[in-house]
Amino acid sequence: MKNILVTGGAGFIGSNYVRYALQAHPDWHVIVLDKLTYAGNLDNLRDVAEAFKGRYTFVRGDIADREVVFETIRQHRVHAIVNFAAESHVDRSILNPDAFIMTDVYGTYVLLEAARELNVERFHQVSTDEVYGDVPEGRSTEDDPLKPNSPYAASKAAAELLIRAYRVTYNLPVTITRGSNTFGPYQYPEKLLPLFITNAIDDQPLPLYGDGMQVRDWLYVMDHVQGIDLVLTRGEVGEAYNLGGENERHNIDVVRMMLAILGKPESLIRHVADRPGHDRRYALDTRKARALGWAPRSDFESALRETVEWYVNNAWWWRKIKSGDFKEFYRRQYAERLAQAQ
Ligand code: NAD
Ligand code: DAU
């Protein structure tokens, strides 16, 4: 039995990964370590807890807490760490960067220290295409310089530099994946697609930043978790791999497609004040991950349709979230923007 520590496993991509990994690897025991911040949610793992009793353990804890991290790794004799735990929302990093430094940078450092001291066989970091910064044309390759622009992106790039240093200095067996904009079930409704889908279901306005002509490379969550798993199990130690959908679209086109699927009018769209420092475009070259045997297999429109249907059918999941502390974040982020919208 291999014991895999999945940090941040109660979040969006982490919970989808846990479900996938337990199905794909019958000889794995998955231990989720999650602080359960506003974005962590045990509802995301409810079915997992039932379906995989005996091969799944949940530990509530902070990756920046050395004692909890060391104790969890020792107690469960962890072979590999897959680090999803992070503050992940760019807008929140602009409002208050503090938690991003504590979790994304310092938390990663604590995990690296534990991996080094306790001889963990593999440390995998779930990173992001945002580390490359704005890409006006072409596609980023893994050797491109890291030029992050938001506090979030900088915190993820900082973590990557620490990981690189641990590889070079201590010979720690590390791998990194840099994923692009991911969408699918269980995504916290602060991100573009789940926010806009759930607002549209309720006939609420959709606050589109600026002209809506920014470009993101959309990747279905099932493709993302398969790429992470492949790099974890077969990637070359010390290497980073881009995981992109090779599916670059303007935000406004994605929103229009979503509205058409839902049968809601485009008049819900409001152009609001832009995000400060907003990267205009991301795009990834995925040849390296493809050479390993990965490819984004989902068709964008079908995956978007499935995602929309999931939110329509799982209102119990997101209504709970949107009726809580989320309201205060929404007011802070959007009230003035929407009041001034054209
Ligand atoms: P998310 O915000 O949905 O989930 C983050 C999870 O981490 C939550 O369960 C939260 O409780 C947990 N967490 C936060 N701070 C913690 C701490 N100090 N200790 C332990 N747990 C903590 O995020 P997501 O969208 O699922 O992203 C997961 C990872 O993937 C992140 O590292 C993010 O940078 C990366 N990523 C995300 C995307 C995307 O489009 N969502 C794309 C590429 C990479
Ligand atoms: O590229 C990978 C990154 O994708 C991940 O590392 C991040 O964790 C994840 O949050 C995501 O970052 P983005 O900032 O690209 O995602 P977000 O959903 O916040 O925004 C997508 C695009 O939509 C972006 O250009 C900003 C725009 N947007 C977003 C929101 C929330 C709007 O126009 N209005 C909004 O209300």
Short mmCIF file of C-alpha atoms and ligand atoms in Angstrom, two decimals:
data_model
loop_
_atom_site.label_atom_id
_atom_site.label_comp_id
_atom_site.label_asym_id
_atom_site.label_seq_id
_atom_site.Cartn_x
_atom_site.Cartn_y
_atom_site.Cartn_z
CA MET A 1 0.00 0.00 0.00
CA LYS A 2 1.31 3.45 -0.93
CA ASN A 3 0.41 6.32 1.34
CA ILE A 4 -0.20 9.59 -0.51
CA LEU A 5 -0.64 12.87 1.35
CA VAL A 6 -2.91 15.23 -0.58
CA THR A 7 -2.79 18.70 0.93
CA GLY A 8 -5.72 20.97 0.06
CA GLY A 9 -7.72 17.87 -0.89
CA ALA A 10 -11.00 19.42 0.26
CA GLY A 11 -10.82 22.17 -2.35
CA PHE A 12 -11.93 22.17 -5.98
CA ILE A 13 -9.12 20.44 -7.91
CA GLY A 14 -7.84 18.56 -4.85
CA SER A 15 -11.19 16.83 -4.21
CA ASN A 16 -11.51 15.88 -7.88
CA TYR A 17 -7.97 14.49 -7.70
CA VAL A 18 -8.67 12.45 -4.55
CA ARG A 19 -11.71 10.86 -6.20
CA TYR A 20 -9.70 10.10 -9.36
CA ALA A 21 -6.61 8.78 -7.53
CA LEU A 22 -8.57 6.39 -5.31
CA GLN A 23 -10.27 4.93 -8.37
CA ALA A 24 -7.12 4.78 -10.50
CA HIS A 25 -4.81 3.31 -7.82
CA PRO A 26 -6.49 0.53 -5.81
CA ASP A 27 -3.27 0.09 -3.77
CA TRP A 28 -3.20 3.70 -2.52
CA HIS A 29 -4.21 5.08 0.82
CA VAL A 30 -4.96 8.79 0.46
CA ILE A 31 -4.55 11.09 3.45
CA VAL A 32 -6.07 14.53 2.96
CA LEU A 33 -4.57 17.35 5.04
CA ASP A 34 -6.71 20.46 4.76
CA LYS A 35 -7.19 23.54 6.92
CA LEU A 36 -10.79 23.93 5.71
CA THR A 37 -10.49 27.62 4.94
CA TYR A 38 -13.47 29.37 3.36
CA ALA A 39 -12.64 27.41 0.17
CA GLY A 40 -12.26 23.99 1.79
CA ASN A 41 -15.44 21.98 2.09
CA LEU A 42 -16.06 18.45 3.31
CA ASP A 43 -19.15 18.32 1.09
CA ASN A 44 -16.65 18.01 -1.79
CA LEU A 45 -15.49 14.66 -0.38
CA ARG A 46 -18.76 13.33 1.01
CA ASP A 47 -19.08 10.54 -1.58
CA VAL A 48 -15.36 9.71 -1.28
CA ALA A 49 -15.61 9.17 2.47
CA GLU A 50 -18.40 6.65 1.87
CA ALA A 51 -17.03 4.91 -1.23
CA PHE A 52 -13.41 4.45 -0.10
CA LYS A 53 -13.67 3.67 3.63
CA GLY A 54 -10.36 2.26 4.85
CA ARG A 55 -8.31 3.83 2.03
CA TYR A 56 -9.13 7.46 2.78
CA THR A 57 -8.29 9.52 5.88
CA PHE A 58 -9.06 13.17 6.54
CA VAL A 59 -6.87 15.31 8.82
CA ARG A 60 -7.83 18.89 9.54
CA GLY A 61 -4.67 20.99 9.73
CA ASP A 62 -2.58 23.82 8.34
CA ILE A 63 0.38 23.11 6.04
CA ALA A 64 2.17 26.00 7.76
CA ASP A 65 1.92 24.17 11.10
CA ARG A 66 5.16 22.21 11.39
CA GLU A 67 3.93 19.92 14.16
CA VAL A 68 0.79 18.82 12.33
CA VAL A 69 2.66 18.28 9.08
CA PHE A 70 5.47 16.24 10.61
CA GLU A 71 3.09 14.22 12.78
CA THR A 72 0.77 13.41 9.86
CA ILE A 73 3.64 12.28 7.64
CA ARG A 74 5.17 10.14 10.39
CA GLN A 75 1.91 8.60 11.56
CA HIS A 76 0.76 7.62 8.07
CA ARG A 77 4.24 6.71 6.72
CA VAL A 78 3.71 9.00 3.75
CA HIS A 79 5.50 8.06 0.51
CA ALA A 80 4.47 11.07 -1.59
CA ILE A 81 3.07 14.56 -1.06
CA VAL A 82 0.82 16.23 -3.65
CA ASN A 83 0.48 19.86 -2.67
CA PHE A 84 -2.78 21.49 -3.75
CA ALA A 85 -3.13 23.56 -0.55
CA ALA A 86 -3.11 27.23 -1.40
CA GLU A 87 -4.98 30.47 -1.28
CA SER A 88 -6.07 30.41 -4.91
CA HIS A 89 -8.13 33.48 -5.83
CA VAL A 90 -6.37 36.41 -7.54
CA ASP A 91 -8.97 38.99 -6.42
CA ARG A 92 -8.59 38.00 -2.76
CA SER A 93 -4.81 38.28 -3.12
CA ILE A 94 -5.29 41.87 -4.27
CA LEU A 95 -7.59 42.65 -1.32
CA ASN A 96 -5.32 40.96 1.25
CA PRO A 97 -2.09 39.16 0.29
CA ASP A 98 -1.19 38.02 3.83
CA ALA A 99 -2.70 34.53 3.78
CA PHE A 100 -1.12 33.92 0.36
CA ILE A 101 2.35 34.40 1.78
CA MET A 102 1.59 32.28 4.85
CA THR A 103 0.11 29.33 2.96
CA ASP A 104 1.46 29.38 -0.58
CA VAL A 105 5.03 30.34 0.37
CA TYR A 106 5.63 29.49 4.04
CA GLY A 107 3.31 26.45 3.97
CA THR A 108 5.17 25.04 0.98
CA TYR A 109 8.44 25.60 2.82
CA VAL A 110 7.16 23.59 5.83
CA LEU A 111 6.11 20.73 3.54
CA LEU A 112 9.52 20.76 1.85
CA GLU A 113 11.27 20.65 5.22
CA ALA A 114 9.15 17.68 6.27
CA ALA A 115 9.73 15.91 2.94
CA ARG A 116 13.48 16.39 3.34
CA GLU A 117 13.77 15.36 6.98
CA LEU A 118 11.38 12.44 6.77
CA ASN A 119 12.70 11.11 3.43
CA VAL A 120 9.45 11.40 1.49
CA GLU A 121 9.94 9.73 -1.90
CA ARG A 122 8.23 12.39 -4.03
CA PHE A 123 7.05 15.97 -3.57
CA HIS A 124 4.66 17.19 -6.26
CA GLN A 125 3.65 20.82 -6.48
CA VAL A 126 0.41 21.85 -8.17
CA SER A 127 1.37 25.18 -9.70
CA THR A 128 -0.17 27.48 -12.26
CA ASP A 129 0.35 29.11 -15.65
CA GLU A 130 0.09 32.46 -13.84
CA VAL A 131 3.75 32.14 -12.80
CA TYR A 132 4.73 33.13 -16.37
CA GLY A 133 2.80 36.41 -16.19
CA ASP A 134 1.12 38.03 -19.15
CA VAL A 135 1.77 36.28 -22.51
CA PRO A 136 0.76 38.72 -25.29
CA GLU A 137 1.55 36.17 -28.00
CA GLY A 138 2.85 32.63 -28.47
CA ARG A 139 2.73 30.00 -25.75
CA SER A 140 4.81 29.64 -22.58
CA THR A 141 7.29 26.77 -22.45
CA GLU A 142 8.61 25.34 -19.20
CA ASP A 143 11.96 27.12 -19.58
CA ASP A 144 10.44 30.58 -19.87
CA PRO A 145 11.24 33.00 -17.04
CA LEU A 146 8.75 33.36 -14.18
CA LYS A 147 7.27 36.88 -14.20
CA PRO A 148 4.26 36.79 -11.89
CA ASN A 149 2.07 39.90 -11.66
CA SER A 150 -0.46 39.39 -8.86
CA PRO A 151 0.32 38.63 -5.21
CA TYR A 152 -1.26 35.20 -5.81
CA ALA A 153 0.93 34.48 -8.83
CA ALA A 154 4.00 35.75 -6.98
CA SER A 155 3.26 33.47 -4.02
CA LYS A 156 3.02 30.46 -6.35
CA ALA A 157 6.23 31.46 -8.18
CA ALA A 158 8.00 31.90 -4.83
CA ALA A 159 6.95 28.38 -3.85
CA GLU A 160 8.35 27.07 -7.13
CA LEU A 161 11.70 28.75 -6.49
CA LEU A 162 11.90 27.13 -3.05
CA ILE A 163 11.11 23.76 -4.61
CA ARG A 164 13.86 24.27 -7.18
CA ALA A 165 16.31 25.14 -4.40
CA TYR A 166 15.39 21.99 -2.44
CA ARG A 167 15.99 19.91 -5.56
CA VAL A 168 19.39 21.46 -6.26
CA THR A 169 20.59 21.75 -2.66
CA TYR A 170 19.15 18.66 -0.97
CA ASN A 171 18.44 16.46 -3.99
CA LEU A 172 14.76 16.30 -2.99
CA PRO A 173 12.74 14.35 -5.59
CA VAL A 174 10.32 17.01 -6.78
CA THR A 175 8.02 17.52 -9.75
CA ILE A 176 5.83 20.49 -10.70
CA THR A 177 2.78 20.89 -12.91
CA ARG A 178 1.64 24.31 -14.16
CA GLY A 179 -2.05 24.08 -14.91
CA SER A 180 -4.18 26.56 -16.81
CA ASN A 181 -7.67 27.90 -15.93
CA THR A 182 -9.55 24.91 -14.62
CA PHE A 183 -13.32 24.46 -14.48
CA GLY A 184 -15.75 21.74 -13.46
CA PRO A 185 -17.79 20.45 -10.50
CA TYR A 186 -17.07 21.65 -6.93
CA GLN A 187 -15.33 24.91 -7.94
CA TYR A 188 -15.91 27.59 -5.31
CA PRO A 189 -18.31 30.19 -6.73
CA GLU A 190 -15.85 33.09 -6.56
CA LYS A 191 -14.13 32.08 -9.82
CA LEU A 192 -15.43 33.30 -13.18
CA LEU A 193 -17.41 30.27 -14.35
CA PRO A 194 -19.08 29.06 -11.14
CA LEU A 195 -19.80 32.66 -10.09
CA PHE A 196 -21.39 33.53 -13.40
CA ILE A 197 -23.28 30.22 -13.78
CA THR A 198 -24.82 30.51 -10.31
CA ASN A 199 -25.57 34.23 -10.72
CA ALA A 200 -27.21 33.56 -14.08
CA ILE A 201 -29.34 30.74 -12.64
CA ASP A 202 -30.69 33.39 -10.23
CA ASP A 203 -30.98 36.07 -12.97
CA GLN A 204 -28.33 38.17 -11.20
CA PRO A 205 -25.88 40.45 -13.05
CA LEU A 206 -22.54 39.05 -14.29
CA PRO A 207 -19.66 41.45 -13.43
CA LEU A 208 -17.27 41.08 -16.38
CA TYR A 209 -13.96 42.89 -15.82
CA GLY A 210 -13.05 45.56 -18.38
CA ASP A 211 -13.78 44.78 -22.02
CA GLY A 212 -13.96 41.00 -21.39
CA MET A 213 -11.36 40.46 -24.14
CA GLN A 214 -8.81 38.86 -21.79
CA VAL A 215 -7.74 35.39 -22.88
CA ARG A 216 -7.59 32.33 -20.65
CA ASP A 217 -6.71 28.76 -21.63
CA TRP A 218 -9.58 26.60 -20.30
CA LEU A 219 -8.90 23.10 -18.97
CA TYR A 220 -11.51 20.64 -17.72
CA VAL A 221 -10.77 19.48 -14.18
CA MET A 222 -10.73 15.78 -15.18
CA ASP A 223 -7.97 16.48 -17.71
CA HIS A 224 -6.06 18.50 -15.11
CA VAL A 225 -6.15 15.77 -12.43
CA GLN A 226 -5.08 13.10 -14.94
CA GLY A 227 -2.09 15.24 -15.89
CA ILE A 228 -1.11 15.73 -12.25
CA ASP A 229 -1.38 11.99 -11.65
CA LEU A 230 0.72 11.13 -14.69
CA VAL A 231 3.49 13.55 -13.74
CA LEU A 232 3.41 12.32 -10.13
CA THR A 233 3.76 8.69 -11.17
CA ARG A 234 5.82 8.97 -14.38
CA GLY A 235 7.25 12.48 -14.58
CA GLU A 236 10.97 13.06 -14.51
CA VAL A 237 12.28 14.21 -11.14
CA GLY A 238 13.29 17.87 -11.09
CA GLU A 239 11.07 18.78 -14.04
CA ALA A 240 8.08 21.10 -14.48
CA TYR A 241 5.27 20.26 -16.93
CA ASN A 242 2.69 22.60 -18.46
CA LEU A 243 -0.87 21.29 -18.35
CA GLY A 244 -2.96 23.49 -20.62
CA GLY A 245 -6.21 22.93 -22.47
CA GLU A 246 -4.75 24.50 -25.62
CA ASN A 247 -8.16 26.08 -25.64
CA GLU A 248 -7.64 29.84 -25.52
CA ARG A 249 -10.77 31.94 -25.45
CA HIS A 250 -11.81 35.49 -24.70
CA ASN A 251 -13.67 35.73 -21.40
CA ILE A 252 -16.70 37.29 -23.07
CA ASP A 253 -17.00 34.35 -25.49
CA VAL A 254 -16.87 31.84 -22.65
CA VAL A 255 -19.57 33.77 -20.80
CA ARG A 256 -21.76 33.97 -23.93
CA MET A 257 -21.41 30.20 -24.50
CA MET A 258 -22.35 29.52 -20.87
CA LEU A 259 -25.44 31.78 -21.15
CA ALA A 260 -26.53 30.03 -24.35
CA ILE A 261 -26.28 26.62 -22.63
CA LEU A 262 -28.29 27.91 -19.68
CA GLY A 263 -30.83 29.68 -21.91
CA LYS A 264 -30.27 33.05 -20.18
CA PRO A 265 -29.97 36.47 -21.87
CA GLU A 266 -26.68 38.27 -22.59
CA SER A 267 -28.25 41.38 -21.03
CA LEU A 268 -27.14 39.93 -17.64
CA ILE A 269 -23.53 40.87 -18.53
CA ARG A 270 -22.24 44.09 -16.91
CA HIS A 271 -18.87 45.53 -17.87
CA VAL A 272 -17.34 46.59 -14.54
CA ALA A 273 -14.04 48.18 -13.43
CA ASP A 274 -11.11 45.94 -14.31
CA ARG A 275 -8.93 43.92 -11.91
CA PRO A 276 -5.74 45.90 -11.12
CA GLY A 277 -2.67 44.44 -12.89
CA HIS A 278 -4.95 42.09 -14.83
CA ASP A 279 -2.95 39.73 -17.06
CA ARG A 280 -4.40 39.98 -20.53
CA ARG A 281 -3.52 36.53 -21.79
CA TYR A 282 -2.16 33.15 -20.71
CA ALA A 283 -1.30 30.32 -23.09
CA LEU A 284 0.69 27.13 -22.53
CA ASP A 285 2.82 24.97 -24.77
CA THR A 286 2.01 21.41 -23.67
CA ARG A 287 4.45 19.40 -25.80
CA LYS A 288 6.45 18.22 -22.78
CA ALA A 289 3.41 16.75 -20.99
CA ARG A 290 2.16 15.30 -24.28
CA ALA A 291 5.50 13.51 -24.74
CA LEU A 292 4.85 11.86 -21.37
CA GLY A 293 1.50 10.58 -22.65
CA TRP A 294 -0.92 13.26 -21.44
CA ALA A 295 -3.36 15.26 -23.53
CA PRO A 296 -6.39 17.38 -22.67
CA ARG A 297 -9.10 15.07 -24.01
CA SER A 298 -12.32 16.93 -23.22
CA ASP A 299 -14.19 18.89 -25.81
CA PHE A 300 -14.68 22.39 -24.36
CA GLU A 301 -18.34 22.86 -25.20
CA SER A 302 -19.35 19.41 -23.87
CA ALA A 303 -17.32 19.90 -20.69
CA LEU A 304 -18.86 23.35 -20.19
CA ARG A 305 -22.33 21.86 -20.71
CA GLU A 306 -21.62 19.14 -18.12
CA THR A 307 -20.34 21.76 -15.71
CA VAL A 308 -23.39 23.99 -16.15
CA GLU A 309 -25.65 20.97 -15.61
CA TRP A 310 -23.74 20.05 -12.46
CA TYR A 311 -24.39 23.50 -10.96
CA VAL A 312 -28.04 23.36 -12.01
CA ASN A 313 -28.44 19.94 -10.36
CA ASN A 314 -26.37 20.68 -7.24
CA ALA A 315 -27.83 23.92 -5.96
CA TRP A 316 -27.69 22.37 -2.45
CA TRP A 317 -23.88 22.58 -2.73
CA TRP A 318 -23.45 26.21 -3.84
CA ARG A 319 -26.47 27.86 -2.20
CA LYS A 320 -25.04 26.96 1.22
CA ILE A 321 -21.76 28.65 0.26
CA LYS A 322 -23.31 31.74 -1.31
CA SER A 323 -25.56 32.38 1.70
CA GLY A 324 -22.66 32.47 4.21
CA ASP A 325 -19.52 34.64 4.57
CA PHE A 326 -19.36 34.77 0.80
CA LYS A 327 -21.92 37.60 0.87
CA GLU A 328 -19.44 39.94 2.57
CA PHE A 329 -16.71 39.11 0.03
CA TYR A 330 -19.17 39.67 -2.82
CA ARG A 331 -20.22 43.04 -1.43
CA ARG A 332 -16.59 44.14 -1.01
CA GLN A 333 -15.50 42.93 -4.43
CA TYR A 334 -18.50 43.90 -6.53
CA ALA A 335 -21.00 46.32 -4.89
CA GLU A 336 -19.25 49.50 -6.03
CA ARG A 337 -18.22 48.01 -9.37
CA LEU A 338 -21.80 46.97 -10.14
CA ALA A 339 -23.23 50.31 -8.99
CA GLN A 340 -20.93 52.09 -11.47
CA ALA A 341 -21.33 49.53 -14.28
CA GLN A 342 -22.42 50.53 -17.76
P1 NAD B 1 -9.33 25.96 -3.82
O1 NAD B 1 -9.25 27.34 -3.30
O2 NAD B 1 -10.63 25.44 -4.32
O3 NAD B 1 -8.83 24.93 -2.70
C1 NAD B 1 -7.74 25.17 -1.89
C2 NAD B 1 -7.78 24.16 -0.74
O4 NAD B 1 -6.62 24.36 0.07
C3 NAD B 1 -9.00 24.32 0.17
O5 NAD B 1 -9.53 23.07 0.50
C4 NAD B 1 -8.42 24.98 1.41
O6 NAD B 1 -9.12 24.70 2.61
C5 NAD B 1 -7.02 24.40 1.43
N1 NAD B 1 -6.05 25.23 2.17
C6 NAD B 1 -5.86 26.57 2.05
N2 NAD B 1 -4.90 26.98 2.92
C7 NAD B 1 -4.46 25.87 3.56
C8 NAD B 1 -3.49 25.64 4.56
N3 NAD B 1 -2.76 26.64 5.06
N4 NAD B 1 -3.30 24.38 4.99
C9 NAD B 1 -4.04 23.35 4.50
N5 NAD B 1 -4.99 23.51 3.58
C10 NAD B 1 -5.21 24.75 3.10
O7 NAD B 1 -8.21 25.86 -4.93
P2 NAD B 1 -8.18 25.08 -6.32
O8 NAD B 1 -8.75 25.94 -7.37
O9 NAD B 1 -8.67 23.70 -6.12
O10 NAD B 1 -6.60 25.05 -6.55
C11 NAD B 1 -5.81 23.99 -6.00
C12 NAD B 1 -4.37 24.21 -6.38
O11 NAD B 1 -4.25 24.25 -7.80
C13 NAD B 1 -3.78 25.53 -5.88
O12 NAD B 1 -2.46 25.28 -5.47
C14 NAD B 1 -3.81 26.44 -7.10
O13 NAD B 1 -2.77 27.37 -7.04
C15 NAD B 1 -3.59 25.44 -8.21
N6 NAD B 1 -4.18 25.78 -9.52
C16 NAD B 1 -5.48 26.13 -9.63
C17 NAD B 1 -6.02 26.39 -10.90
C18 NAD B 1 -7.46 26.80 -11.09
O14 NAD B 1 -7.83 27.20 -12.19
N7 NAD B 1 -8.32 26.67 -10.10
C19 NAD B 1 -5.21 26.29 -12.04
C20 NAD B 1 -3.86 25.94 -11.87
C21 NAD B 1 -3.36 25.66 -10.60
O1 DAU B 2 -4.60 30.31 -14.82
C1 DAU B 2 -4.69 29.49 -13.69
C2 DAU B 2 -5.34 30.28 -12.59
O2 DAU B 2 -6.72 30.39 -12.98
C3 DAU B 2 -5.23 29.62 -11.22
O3 DAU B 2 -3.87 29.61 -10.84
C4 DAU B 2 -6.05 30.38 -10.19
O4 DAU B 2 -6.03 29.70 -8.96
C5 DAU B 2 -7.48 30.49 -10.68
O5 DAU B 2 -8.23 31.29 -9.79
C6 DAU B 2 -7.53 31.10 -12.08
O6 DAU B 2 -7.13 32.49 -12.07
P1 DAU B 2 -7.90 33.61 -12.92
O7 DAU B 2 -7.70 34.90 -12.26
O8 DAU B 2 -7.60 33.51 -14.35
O9 DAU B 2 -9.41 33.05 -12.70
P2 DAU B 2 -10.77 33.80 -12.38
O10 DAU B 2 -11.86 32.78 -12.48
O11 DAU B 2 -10.71 34.64 -11.17
O12 DAU B 2 -10.89 34.78 -13.66
C7 DAU B 2 -10.91 34.28 -14.98
C8 DAU B 2 -10.98 35.48 -15.91
O13 DAU B 2 -12.27 36.09 -15.74
C9 DAU B 2 -9.95 36.55 -15.60
O14 DAU B 2 -9.53 37.17 -16.80
C10 DAU B 2 -10.72 37.55 -14.75
C11 DAU B 2 -12.14 37.44 -15.29
N1 DAU B 2 -13.21 37.68 -14.29
C12 DAU B 2 -13.18 36.99 -13.13
C13 DAU B 2 -14.13 37.20 -12.16
C14 DAU B 2 -14.10 36.44 -10.86
C15 DAU B 2 -14.21 38.60 -14.55
O15 DAU B 2 -14.27 39.21 -15.63
N2 DAU B 2 -15.16 38.82 -13.59
C16 DAU B 2 -15.15 38.17 -12.40
O16 DAU B 2 -16.04 38.43 -11.55
#
